[in-house]
Structures are given as structure tokens and as C-alpha cells.
Amino acid sequence: MITTMHATTSAAVSSRLSAMRRSSGANSFTRVLTLIIVADDLEAAEHGIRAANGASREHPCRIIAVVPENGDGPASIDAEIRVGGDAGLSEVVILRPTGEPADAVDTLVMPLLLPDAPIVVWWTGQPPAEPSRDPLGAMAQRRITDATASADPLSTLRSLAPGYAPGDTDLAWSRVTLWRGLLAATLDEPPYEPVVAARVTGAKGRPSVYMLAAWLADSFGVPVEVGVEDSRAVTHVELERANGSITLRRTPGASVAILSRPGRIDQRINLVERALADCLTEELRRLDADETYGRTLTRGLPLVPAEVRS
């Protein structure tokens, strides 16, 4: 069920949403959080909503997508409400404010927040320099950015470090969760020799490549090189130890990686490139501070050289 409202108010949208929920039977579902999506345009908002609907299978939520319209036109708010089959296990409100409401989105969304439920804010494009000081970010328990979707991904990722606050995270971090888990499990096997150097290879300027390299640099205190390969994500990690190197290699576009260790037969491991919905689902599982992400961003990332070495 979809309803469109023009030149309306947040209070009117809230009332209409309640009426639509009652008529569709959606009141029988429990919403566990409010997810606010801030998008630069309607296309980006729809992309984020699709990912959030996928995540709603594990985290039923109220999705409020805000698409501020630039310009000095009259103050107005257009809205679209989706409940039932058109919103998956969530309920969706899309707000398109123009004029003054576009400059006060925190006040705009307040009547639509679920009572006594956590708030998560996700910037799908260029994030604020300090997410925790943004009016919406200050309201939230978790603040999700996606440096990959910005105009200059690597510079955006590095710019987030000085303003980091507990509760911040970036989807570049969850994109390498599987890599981190496999590498940690491999190092938890004999021989227990220290890593003396590391190399991470992947797409040029890809934030996930640098976050994985930063995690290795912070975890082991060793120099980490970054290599570039024609791909969309991380493709190769090499950990040097005294008895030989451990390598984890995934051919660009493939879903299986090869794990090589000295004196052992190569092992084929399922290592798919994670979808946006999967990354968002992971980030919504925790509402406390991700301390490992904080250390990686603020301590590990400055140790990774900006230049890529072919």
C-alpha cells in the first residue's frame, strides 16, 4: 500500500502512517529501530531503501528516507508512505523537503520516530565531516557512512578519522568482515609465528582495501603495503612470516578464494563479494560502539601509505 502526500507536515504524515498500518494489519509486526536514510537524490534513496528492506528480514524497522531539495523555493514537504507488501517487513516514509524544512531535518523527522526505539542514521552519499555532530547524528545511537559512494572515497574515509566518535562506522568495514574472520582463524593455527609484513591488493582507491590494510597494521604493528588490481574489491592478502607467507587470493569477480600456507595443501574457501544489504544487516546487529573499527580508523589507517604500489 502506497500513499503520496503533497505540501504536508510531519504530523500529518505520522497520522496517515498510523491509519495505513491499522488498515493493512501492519500493527501486528514489531519494529525494533528507526533507520533514517539521508540521500542526495531519489535514486540514491531508493537504492538505500532496497538494501534496508533486505536487512529488515533480520531487523524489522521504520525507514525514514530524507531527500532534501536544494533551492530557495517556498517551504514545503512532499511525502510517500509505504506499508505492507510495498515495504517488506518494514514501513517506509520518504520525505522530500524544500525551503526551510530542508535545513532542519532533525526537527522534520522527530514526529515520525518510533517511541523508545534506537535510532540509526545512514548517509548513503557524502557524509558529514563529523557524523556525531550532525543534527541527525546527534540523535542516533549508531551512525553509518559509506565512503565508497562519495566523490573521493579514500579522502572521505581518511577525513572521518579526526571526527570519529563511539557509534560511528563505515560500510567499508563490514565489506571486509569475511576477510578478517578468515585471516584471524588462519593465524590461530600452528605454527604460531608473528607476522612481519603484509600486503593487501584490490581496487584502486577502494576504502575496503585500505580498511583491511589498516586493520592488519593496527593488529600486528607491521608495515603493510597496498597493491592495485583491476577489480571492484579486495582480491589478495599476503602475510609474511619466518617460515613462509600465508596468502588468501580471490580472482576478481569470483566467489571462491584460495588459501595457501607453507607445507599444506591449498584450500578453496567460499568468499563472496558482500551485497549492500548484507553489510547493512551486520551493522544493525550492534548498537554499541565498535571499538575495533574505531582503532582501525584512527590508529591503523594513518599507518597505511596513500600511494598504491603496482
XYZ file of C-alpha atoms in Angstrom:
310
model
C 0.000 0.000 0.000
C 1.462 3.349 -1.096
C 0.164 6.831 -0.341
C 1.566 10.115 -1.680
C 1.110 13.427 0.136
C 1.951 16.894 -1.198
C 2.589 20.140 0.717
C 2.096 18.337 4.001
C 3.620 18.265 7.505
C 5.425 15.646 9.535
C 2.499 15.435 11.953
C 0.090 14.748 9.085
C 2.410 12.094 7.696
C 2.595 10.422 11.117
C -1.199 10.347 11.404
C -1.615 8.921 7.906
C 1.046 6.279 8.593
C -0.792 5.131 11.727
C -4.053 4.867 9.789
C -2.400 2.871 6.995
C -0.819 0.494 9.481
C -4.184 -0.217 11.086
C -5.918 -0.809 7.766
C -3.160 -3.079 6.450
C -2.730 -5.095 9.648
C 0.885 -3.963 9.989
C 0.344 -3.261 13.681
C 0.975 -6.941 14.310
C 4.678 -6.511 13.477
C 7.238 -5.276 15.977
C 9.680 -2.603 14.825
C 12.995 -2.777 16.622
C 14.552 0.513 15.495
C 14.188 3.622 13.353
C 16.543 3.798 10.375
C 16.977 7.273 8.902
C 18.450 7.272 5.391
C 19.895 10.561 4.161
C 20.247 10.597 0.366
C 21.340 13.150 -2.217
C 18.577 12.251 -4.661
C 15.602 9.965 -5.078
C 17.578 7.303 -6.942
C 20.066 7.010 -4.087
C 17.188 6.897 -1.604
C 15.529 4.003 -3.465
C 18.859 2.156 -3.581
C 19.185 2.545 0.180
C 15.571 1.531 0.792
C 16.059 -1.699 -1.174
C 19.073 -2.571 0.969
C 17.189 -1.677 4.154
C 14.239 -3.843 3.104
C 16.676 -6.719 2.703
C 18.076 -6.053 6.166
C 14.532 -5.869 7.583
C 14.274 -9.662 7.457
C 16.528 -9.632 10.499
C 15.801 -6.100 11.735
C 12.170 -5.018 11.158
C 12.296 -1.246 11.336
C 10.716 2.033 10.367
C 12.657 3.515 7.459
C 12.621 7.289 7.056
C 14.351 8.376 3.854
C 15.126 12.101 3.676
C 15.917 13.648 0.287
C 16.439 17.410 0.817
C 15.695 19.509 -2.264
C 18.088 22.361 -2.960
C 16.796 25.793 -3.826
C 15.138 28.827 -2.306
C 11.569 27.894 -3.152
C 8.662 28.061 -0.727
C 8.816 25.868 2.361
C 7.091 22.590 1.591
C 7.232 18.857 2.281
C 6.198 16.086 -0.098
C 5.967 12.574 1.310
C 5.364 8.999 0.265
C 4.321 6.270 2.702
C 4.692 2.540 2.041
C 3.381 -0.224 4.290
C 2.522 -3.885 3.841
C 3.794 -5.680 0.765
C 5.313 -2.499 -0.681
C 7.661 -2.154 2.291
C 8.707 -5.735 3.059
C 8.965 -6.273 6.808
C 9.479 -2.555 7.348
C 7.414 0.559 6.837
C 8.850 3.304 4.666
C 8.401 7.064 4.693
C 10.123 9.161 2.031
C 10.337 12.876 2.826
C 11.282 15.465 0.187
C 11.544 18.840 1.952
C 12.230 22.110 0.156
C 12.992 25.539 1.558
C 13.335 25.857 5.334
C 12.374 22.242 6.190
C 15.369 21.014 4.203
C 17.648 22.837 6.648
C 16.040 21.335 9.761
C 15.744 17.637 9.008
C 16.211 16.686 12.674
C 13.032 18.559 13.596
C 11.338 17.196 10.490
C 11.799 13.518 11.415
C 11.033 13.770 15.147
C 7.251 13.174 14.861
C 7.982 10.013 12.863
C 10.457 8.353 15.233
C 9.390 5.134 16.922
C 8.951 5.730 20.658
C 11.561 4.140 22.939
C 13.401 2.576 19.996
C 17.043 3.029 18.958
C 17.834 5.403 16.101
C 20.328 4.625 13.347
C 21.324 7.195 10.698
C 22.810 6.144 7.368
C 24.308 8.649 4.921
C 24.253 6.944 1.509
C 26.425 9.566 -0.197
C 28.876 12.195 1.031
C 28.812 12.049 4.852
C 29.269 14.986 7.225
C 32.809 15.604 8.417
C 31.804 14.713 11.988
C 28.740 12.444 11.918
C 28.213 12.647 15.684
C 27.912 16.457 15.498
C 25.419 16.427 12.653
C 21.876 17.261 13.890
C 20.630 13.810 12.881
C 23.793 12.064 14.036
C 23.482 13.608 17.482
C 20.111 11.863 17.882
C 21.388 8.410 16.906
C 22.961 5.513 18.740
C 24.650 4.354 15.531
C 25.886 6.427 12.590
C 26.646 4.618 9.323
C 28.599 6.198 6.494
C 29.575 4.804 3.090
C 32.770 6.436 1.900
C 32.707 4.233 -1.211
C 29.667 6.130 -2.503
C 31.289 9.561 -2.156
C 33.021 11.542 -4.884
C 36.513 10.842 -3.486
C 36.197 7.600 -1.468
C 39.678 7.367 0.019
C 39.902 11.027 1.002
C 36.435 10.779 2.554
C 37.443 7.718 4.567
C 40.569 9.435 5.884
C 38.604 12.580 6.729
C 36.319 10.573 9.044
C 39.169 9.675 11.416
C 39.663 13.060 13.178
C 35.943 13.355 13.951
C 35.375 9.733 14.968
C 33.077 9.153 17.939
C 31.868 5.868 19.506
C 28.884 4.669 17.490
C 30.363 5.647 14.114
C 31.012 3.030 11.433
C 31.523 2.826 7.687
C 30.296 0.126 5.335
C 33.860 -0.319 4.077
C 34.460 -2.051 7.412
C 31.665 -4.607 7.075
C 32.642 -5.290 3.461
C 35.839 -6.963 4.734
C 34.350 -8.856 7.694
C 34.716 -12.222 5.933
C 38.352 -11.493 5.041
C 39.155 -10.520 8.614
C 37.495 -13.633 10.008
C 39.344 -15.991 7.667
C 42.723 -14.378 8.284
C 42.237 -14.388 12.061
C 41.246 -18.070 12.008
C 44.280 -18.955 9.879
C 46.677 -17.215 12.255
C 45.106 -19.099 15.162
C 46.672 -22.313 13.843
C 50.251 -23.595 14.298
C 52.943 -22.592 13.739
C 52.296 -19.516 15.874
C 54.860 -17.265 14.249
C 54.460 -13.499 14.212
C 53.553 -11.641 11.050
C 56.479 -9.468 9.963
C 54.919 -7.710 6.955
C 51.698 -7.719 4.962
C 50.322 -6.713 1.602
C 46.713 -6.083 0.559
C 45.743 -5.879 -3.119
C 42.480 -4.714 -4.625
C 40.664 -1.973 -6.485
C 42.466 1.356 -6.656
C 41.235 3.840 -4.053
C 38.695 1.371 -2.648
C 38.043 2.130 1.054
C 37.572 -1.541 1.942
C 41.101 -2.308 0.694
C 42.535 0.359 2.970
C 40.415 -0.641 5.957
C 41.678 -4.222 5.722
C 45.250 -2.961 5.422
C 44.676 -0.623 8.388
C 43.309 -3.493 10.488
C 46.434 -5.538 9.771
C 48.721 -2.587 10.515
C 46.995 -1.868 13.833
C 46.674 -5.518 14.865
C 50.256 -6.619 14.163
C 52.220 -3.361 14.219
C 53.950 -4.244 10.944
C 54.363 -2.381 7.646
C 51.516 -3.017 5.239
C 51.693 -2.311 1.513
C 48.687 -1.669 -0.696
C 48.689 -3.019 -4.240
C 46.274 -2.222 -7.053
C 44.466 -4.645 -9.344
C 41.656 -4.227 -11.851
C 38.731 -5.276 -9.660
C 35.901 -3.903 -7.522
C 37.091 -5.018 -4.085
C 39.855 -6.800 -2.154
C 41.423 -9.602 -4.198
C 44.627 -10.682 -2.458
C 46.172 -10.629 1.018
C 49.692 -11.831 1.825
C 51.000 -12.211 5.368
C 54.753 -12.751 5.649
C 56.125 -14.956 8.418
C 59.538 -16.523 9.055
C 58.540 -19.952 7.685
C 56.821 -18.557 4.588
C 53.866 -16.449 3.519
C 50.168 -17.047 4.024
C 48.164 -15.889 1.014
C 44.438 -15.555 0.500
C 43.605 -14.916 -3.131
C 40.264 -14.316 -4.879
C 40.134 -13.818 -8.626
C 38.257 -10.587 -9.469
C 34.573 -11.378 -9.860
C 34.894 -14.874 -8.382
C 33.136 -16.188 -5.266
C 35.820 -18.662 -4.177
C 39.229 -17.807 -2.725
C 42.376 -19.937 -2.471
C 44.130 -20.087 0.908
C 47.804 -21.060 0.640
C 50.029 -21.924 3.623
C 53.581 -23.327 3.720
C 53.664 -27.119 3.859
C 49.899 -27.518 3.419
C 47.590 -28.224 0.515
C 45.833 -25.170 -0.911
C 42.296 -24.784 0.401
C 39.298 -23.461 -1.541
C 37.066 -21.200 0.578
C 33.750 -19.572 -0.236
C 34.390 -15.819 -0.139
C 31.685 -13.888 -1.969
C 31.674 -10.146 -2.510
C 29.140 -8.935 0.049
C 25.941 -7.232 -1.053
C 24.961 -3.860 0.377
C 22.028 -5.411 2.263
C 24.360 -7.919 3.943
C 26.713 -5.163 5.105
C 23.823 -3.085 6.434
C 22.355 -6.114 8.225
C 25.652 -6.642 10.019
C 25.912 -3.020 11.103
C 22.368 -3.058 12.510
C 23.168 -6.058 14.720
C 25.014 -3.937 17.233
C 24.052 -0.605 18.707
C 27.102 -0.217 20.923
C 30.448 1.212 19.865
C 32.609 -0.925 17.585
C 35.949 -0.387 19.296
C 37.913 -2.387 16.733
C 36.586 -0.204 13.925
C 37.480 2.897 15.951
C 41.074 1.739 16.457
C 41.415 0.718 12.819
C 40.154 4.071 11.546
C 42.047 6.323 13.953
C 45.243 4.345 14.579
C 45.621 1.878 11.727
C 44.603 3.948 8.716
C 47.290 6.644 9.218
C 49.891 3.830 9.046
C 48.806 2.791 5.555
C 50.549 4.722 2.752
C 48.284 6.692 0.459
C 50.195 5.581 -2.650
C 49.330 2.269 -4.249
C 52.196 0.129 -5.488
C 51.548 -1.930 -8.585
